Amino acid sequence: EVQLLESGGGLVQPGGSLRLSCVGSGFTFSSYAMSWVRQAPGKGLEWVSAISGSASNTYYRDSVKGRFTISRDNSKNTLYLQMNSLRAEDTAVYYCAKDGGYGSDYFDYWGQGTLVTVSS
Amino acid sequence: DIVMTQSPDSLAVSLGERATINCKSSQSVLYRSNNKNYLAWFQQKPGQPPKLLIYWASTRASGVPDRFSGSGSGTDFTLTISSLQAEDVAVYYCQQYYSSPRTFGQGTKVEVK
């Protein structure tokens, strides 16, 4: 059974930093691209960042470029999102999501999410 | 960026009746070389993460009841729930994975009338 478990969320002041983690199990972690998708309170879904299975390629939405860094440690089956210079508009539940693989870039499994609140 | 627009924003349907949600993309998500539409549908219940229902516009994900179906091509897509059940109350999102950034529709809330 595929499982994704996020951690690392919390309350942080504007301008602060936070690192999110997502541990995957039940699949060959290194074989699949992974993404972070966020959802602001009461709002819709917004893709944030993605990384290829080998970590050779990374992708970001414009609003987080230069502030967020996605990475992964395949030996630990773990995906990360380092978030710096946080803004109030980054407040959201952050989900990690697994790609379908083999050119299938839909999200077939999601974690339960971790809440990030940026506020003074 | 490809803009995904869903309609309606919400709908109320009687149990056992059909629910239809539309999704329109600002440009085609049909990849001509493989004739596949890079369009997925998700269901999100309160307090839960999204769940994949449909991919390639019309392929049901594993374990998804056959009352859920997807159709359409190019820029216009539809998610149909043929006979609404109480457990189908949720927000439904379409999403394109044709190009980066992958973008979602704003969501359609389905309730029981």
Tab-separated table of C-alpha atoms in Angstrom:
chain	number	residue	atom	x	y	z
A	1	GLU	CA	0.000	0.000	0.000
A	2	VAL	CA	1.359	3.389	-1.015
A	3	GLN	CA	1.691	5.802	1.889
A	4	LEU	CA	2.991	9.362	2.057
A	5	LEU	CA	3.501	11.049	5.413
A	6	GLU	CA	4.318	14.743	5.674
A	7	SER	CA	5.789	16.538	8.657
A	8	GLY	CA	7.463	19.804	9.520
A	9	GLY	CA	4.610	22.264	9.338
A	10	GLY	CA	3.942	24.866	12.006
A	11	LEU	CA	3.676	28.550	12.819
A	12	VAL	CA	6.450	30.790	11.505
A	13	GLN	CA	6.885	34.543	11.330
A	14	PRO	CA	7.007	36.382	8.001
A	15	GLY	CA	10.518	36.162	6.584
A	16	GLY	CA	11.188	32.941	8.458
A	17	SER	CA	12.072	29.460	7.245
A	18	LEU	CA	10.645	25.981	7.515
A	19	ARG	CA	11.560	22.574	6.105
A	20	LEU	CA	8.863	20.088	5.210
A	21	SER	CA	9.475	16.366	4.864
A	22	CYS	CA	7.489	13.592	3.220
A	23	VAL	CA	8.313	9.928	3.731
A	24	GLY	CA	7.069	7.518	1.106
A	25	SER	CA	6.482	3.789	1.452
A	26	GLY	CA	4.857	0.968	-0.477
A	27	PHE	CA	6.514	1.841	-3.787
A	28	THR	CA	9.987	2.227	-5.291
A	29	PHE	CA	10.493	5.820	-4.222
A	30	SER	CA	13.410	6.610	-6.525
A	31	SER	CA	11.435	5.599	-9.618
A	32	TYR	CA	8.839	8.339	-9.344
A	33	ALA	CA	8.762	12.089	-9.634
A	34	MET	CA	7.238	13.798	-6.620
A	35	SER	CA	5.524	17.134	-6.099
A	36	TRP	CA	4.366	19.514	-3.423
A	37	VAL	CA	0.857	20.915	-3.795
A	38	ARG	CA	-0.655	23.444	-1.401
A	39	GLN	CA	-4.115	24.544	-0.406
A	40	ALA	CA	-4.727	27.835	1.362
A	41	PRO	CA	-7.509	27.750	3.989
A	42	GLY	CA	-10.871	27.432	2.233
A	43	LYS	CA	-9.257	27.710	-1.203
A	44	GLY	CA	-8.357	25.496	-4.131
A	45	LEU	CA	-5.309	23.445	-5.014
A	46	GLU	CA	-2.050	24.958	-6.252
A	47	TRP	CA	0.975	23.036	-7.519
A	48	VAL	CA	4.170	24.352	-5.925
A	49	SER	CA	7.174	22.321	-7.007
A	50	ALA	CA	8.243	18.987	-8.505
A	51	ILE	CA	11.369	16.871	-8.659
A	52	SER	CA	12.294	13.965	-10.900
A	53	GLY	CA	12.975	10.524	-9.471
A	54	SER	CA	16.740	10.913	-9.782
A	55	ALA	CA	16.581	14.513	-8.483
A	56	SER	CA	18.281	15.696	-11.661
A	57	ASN	CA	15.391	18.002	-12.575
A	58	THR	CA	13.434	20.396	-10.402
A	59	TYR	CA	10.508	22.668	-11.190
A	60	TYR	CA	8.861	25.564	-9.334
A	61	ARG	CA	5.920	27.866	-9.708
A	62	ASP	CA	6.984	31.442	-10.302
A	63	SER	CA	5.804	32.759	-6.934
A	64	VAL	CA	8.177	30.490	-4.985
A	65	LYS	CA	11.231	30.520	-7.272
A	66	GLY	CA	14.301	31.657	-5.371
A	67	ARG	CA	12.597	31.106	-2.012
A	68	PHE	CA	11.705	27.382	-1.966
A	69	THR	CA	13.999	24.447	-2.708
A	70	ILE	CA	12.758	20.933	-3.398
A	71	SER	CA	15.052	17.971	-2.831
A	72	ARG	CA	14.919	14.283	-2.082
A	73	ASP	CA	16.997	11.585	-0.390
A	74	ASN	CA	16.168	8.334	-2.140
A	75	SER	CA	18.160	6.335	0.403
A	76	LYS	CA	15.675	7.542	3.027
A	77	ASN	CA	12.573	7.530	0.779
A	78	THR	CA	12.130	11.158	1.762
A	79	LEU	CA	11.073	14.285	-0.115
A	80	TYR	CA	11.832	17.752	1.243
A	81	LEU	CA	10.713	21.322	0.732
A	82	GLN	CA	12.945	24.019	2.186
A	83	MET	CA	10.919	27.201	2.450
A	84	ASN	CA	12.722	30.503	3.077
A	85	SER	CA	11.561	34.121	3.160
A	86	LEU	CA	8.052	32.971	3.967
A	87	ARG	CA	5.124	35.273	3.322
A	88	ALA	CA	1.573	35.375	4.655
A	89	GLU	CA	0.350	34.141	1.272
A	90	ASP	CA	2.347	30.927	1.743
A	91	THR	CA	-0.045	29.925	4.525
A	92	ALA	CA	-1.593	26.630	3.442
A	93	VAL	CA	-1.803	22.908	3.938
A	94	TYR	CA	1.101	21.424	2.006
A	95	TYR	CA	0.588	18.013	0.439
A	96	CYS	CA	3.206	15.800	-1.085
A	97	ALA	CA	1.972	13.907	-4.100
A	98	LYS	CA	3.370	11.054	-6.167
A	99	ASP	CA	3.390	11.127	-9.951
A	100	GLY	CA	1.878	8.218	-11.859
A	101	GLY	CA	5.230	7.522	-13.505
A	102	TYR	CA	6.395	6.703	-17.035
A	103	GLY	CA	5.252	10.024	-18.483
A	104	SER	CA	2.029	9.981	-16.513
A	105	ASP	CA	2.257	13.247	-14.642
A	106	TYR	CA	-1.043	12.998	-12.809
A	107	PHE	CA	-0.927	12.733	-9.010
A	108	ASP	CA	-1.998	9.218	-8.115
A	109	TYR	CA	-1.342	9.328	-4.363
A	110	TRP	CA	-1.369	12.172	-1.842
A	111	GLY	CA	-0.250	12.515	1.736
A	112	GLN	CA	-2.519	13.821	4.509
A	113	GLY	CA	-0.845	17.230	4.440
A	114	THR	CA	0.944	19.462	6.915
A	115	LEU	CA	-0.227	22.957	7.824
A	116	VAL	CA	2.102	25.920	7.438
A	117	THR	CA	0.957	29.182	9.009
A	118	VAL	CA	2.920	32.360	8.335
A	119	SER	CA	1.926	35.029	10.802
A	120	SER	CA	3.391	37.455	13.306
B	1	ASP	CA	-0.015	29.021	-17.814
B	2	ILE	CA	-3.049	26.973	-18.816
B	3	VAL	CA	-6.142	28.261	-17.026
B	4	MET	CA	-8.706	25.649	-15.988
B	5	THR	CA	-12.259	26.861	-15.487
B	6	GLN	CA	-14.930	24.667	-13.934
B	7	SER	CA	-18.688	25.097	-14.012
B	8	PRO	CA	-20.765	25.324	-12.009
B	9	ASP	CA	-19.048	26.416	-8.783
B	10	SER	CA	-21.560	24.344	-6.858
B	11	LEU	CA	-24.511	22.088	-7.499
B	12	ALA	CA	-27.114	20.277	-5.449
B	13	VAL	CA	-28.389	16.961	-6.757
B	14	SER	CA	-30.922	14.517	-5.334
B	15	LEU	CA	-29.678	11.126	-4.260
B	16	GLY	CA	-29.734	8.737	-7.208
B	17	GLU	CA	-29.743	11.544	-9.760
B	18	ARG	CA	-26.997	12.526	-12.214
B	19	ALA	CA	-24.393	15.171	-11.442
B	20	THR	CA	-22.402	16.789	-14.240
B	21	ILE	CA	-19.340	18.994	-13.818
B	22	ASN	CA	-17.673	20.806	-16.691
B	23	CYS	CA	-14.044	21.812	-17.079
B	24	LYS	CA	-12.614	24.016	-19.795
B	25	SER	CA	-8.920	24.625	-20.441
B	26	SER	CA	-7.550	27.834	-21.953
B	27	GLN	CA	-5.615	25.777	-24.490
B	28	SER	CA	-5.772	22.212	-25.726
B	29	VAL	CA	-4.389	19.519	-23.418
B	30	LEU	CA	-4.524	16.890	-26.169
B	31	TYR	CA	-1.069	15.627	-27.090
B	32	ARG	CA	-1.351	14.748	-30.765
B	33	SER	CA	1.543	12.285	-30.872
B	34	ASN	CA	-0.181	9.835	-28.525
B	35	ASN	CA	-3.772	11.096	-28.812
B	36	LYS	CA	-4.037	11.454	-25.038
B	37	ASN	CA	-5.716	14.223	-23.116
B	38	TYR	CA	-3.564	15.243	-20.132
B	39	LEU	CA	-6.531	15.842	-17.837
B	40	ALA	CA	-7.297	14.413	-14.400
B	41	TRP	CA	-10.207	14.677	-11.953
B	42	PHE	CA	-9.901	14.616	-8.171
B	43	GLN	CA	-12.384	14.319	-5.328
B	44	GLN	CA	-11.729	16.047	-2.015
B	45	LYS	CA	-13.869	15.427	1.034
B	46	PRO	CA	-13.706	17.784	4.045
B	47	GLY	CA	-10.528	17.366	6.059
B	48	GLN	CA	-9.066	14.881	3.589
B	49	PRO	CA	-6.457	15.095	0.833
B	50	PRO	CA	-7.570	14.956	-2.791
B	51	LYS	CA	-8.173	11.516	-4.279
B	52	LEU	CA	-7.521	10.674	-7.920
B	53	LEU	CA	-10.712	9.660	-9.717
B	54	ILE	CA	-9.949	9.923	-13.443
B	55	TYR	CA	-6.804	10.332	-15.545
B	56	TRP	CA	-6.204	10.635	-19.277
B	57	ALA	CA	-9.619	12.363	-19.200
B	58	SER	CA	-11.583	9.123	-19.104
B	59	THR	CA	-9.642	6.344	-17.339
B	60	ARG	CA	-10.956	5.517	-13.875
B	61	ALA	CA	-8.346	5.132	-11.168
B	62	SER	CA	-8.124	1.853	-9.286
B	63	GLY	CA	-11.039	1.278	-6.923
B	64	VAL	CA	-13.160	4.174	-8.224
B	65	PRO	CA	-16.828	3.193	-8.607
B	66	ASP	CA	-18.097	2.986	-12.167
B	67	ARG	CA	-20.753	5.631	-11.476
B	68	PHE	CA	-17.896	8.112	-12.023
B	69	SER	CA	-16.991	8.744	-15.652
B	70	GLY	CA	-14.949	11.292	-17.530
B	71	SER	CA	-15.303	12.471	-21.100
B	72	GLY	CA	-14.176	15.185	-23.483
B	73	SER	CA	-11.162	16.118	-25.538
B	74	GLY	CA	-9.023	19.105	-26.407
B	75	THR	CA	-10.323	21.928	-24.234
B	76	ASP	CA	-13.701	20.714	-22.964
B	77	PHE	CA	-14.182	17.980	-20.406
B	78	THR	CA	-16.941	16.561	-18.220
B	79	LEU	CA	-17.067	14.545	-15.017
B	80	THR	CA	-20.339	12.679	-14.564
B	81	ILE	CA	-21.631	10.962	-11.457
B	82	SER	CA	-24.393	8.799	-12.865
B	83	SER	CA	-26.270	8.181	-9.633
B	84	LEU	CA	-25.265	10.411	-6.735
B	85	GLN	CA	-24.615	8.670	-3.438
B	86	ALA	CA	-24.363	10.358	-0.044
B	87	GLU	CA	-20.642	9.561	0.119
B	88	ASP	CA	-20.046	11.535	-3.100
B	89	VAL	CA	-20.575	14.859	-1.326
B	90	ALA	CA	-17.252	16.587	-1.907
B	91	VAL	CA	-15.407	19.205	-3.911
B	92	TYR	CA	-14.255	18.041	-7.336
B	93	TYR	CA	-11.249	19.462	-9.184
B	94	CYS	CA	-10.022	19.058	-12.732
B	95	GLN	CA	-6.294	19.407	-13.384
B	96	GLN	CA	-4.143	19.538	-16.499
B	97	TYR	CA	-0.747	17.872	-16.615
B	98	TYR	CA	-0.020	18.809	-20.231
B	99	SER	CA	2.416	21.551	-19.314
B	100	SER	CA	4.141	23.109	-16.335
B	101	PRO	CA	2.901	24.564	-14.117
B	102	ARG	CA	0.266	21.902	-13.639
B	103	THR	CA	-2.911	23.812	-12.937
B	104	PHE	CA	-6.229	23.024	-11.278
B	105	GLY	CA	-9.732	24.268	-11.777
B	106	GLN	CA	-11.236	26.286	-8.938
B	107	GLY	CA	-13.331	23.356	-7.734
B	108	THR	CA	-17.011	22.380	-7.841
B	109	LYS	CA	-18.841	21.639	-4.613
B	110	VAL	CA	-21.386	18.832	-4.904
B	111	GLU	CA	-24.119	18.617	-2.287
B	112	VAL	CA	-27.276	16.599	-1.781
B	113	LYS	CA	-30.531	18.397	-2.576
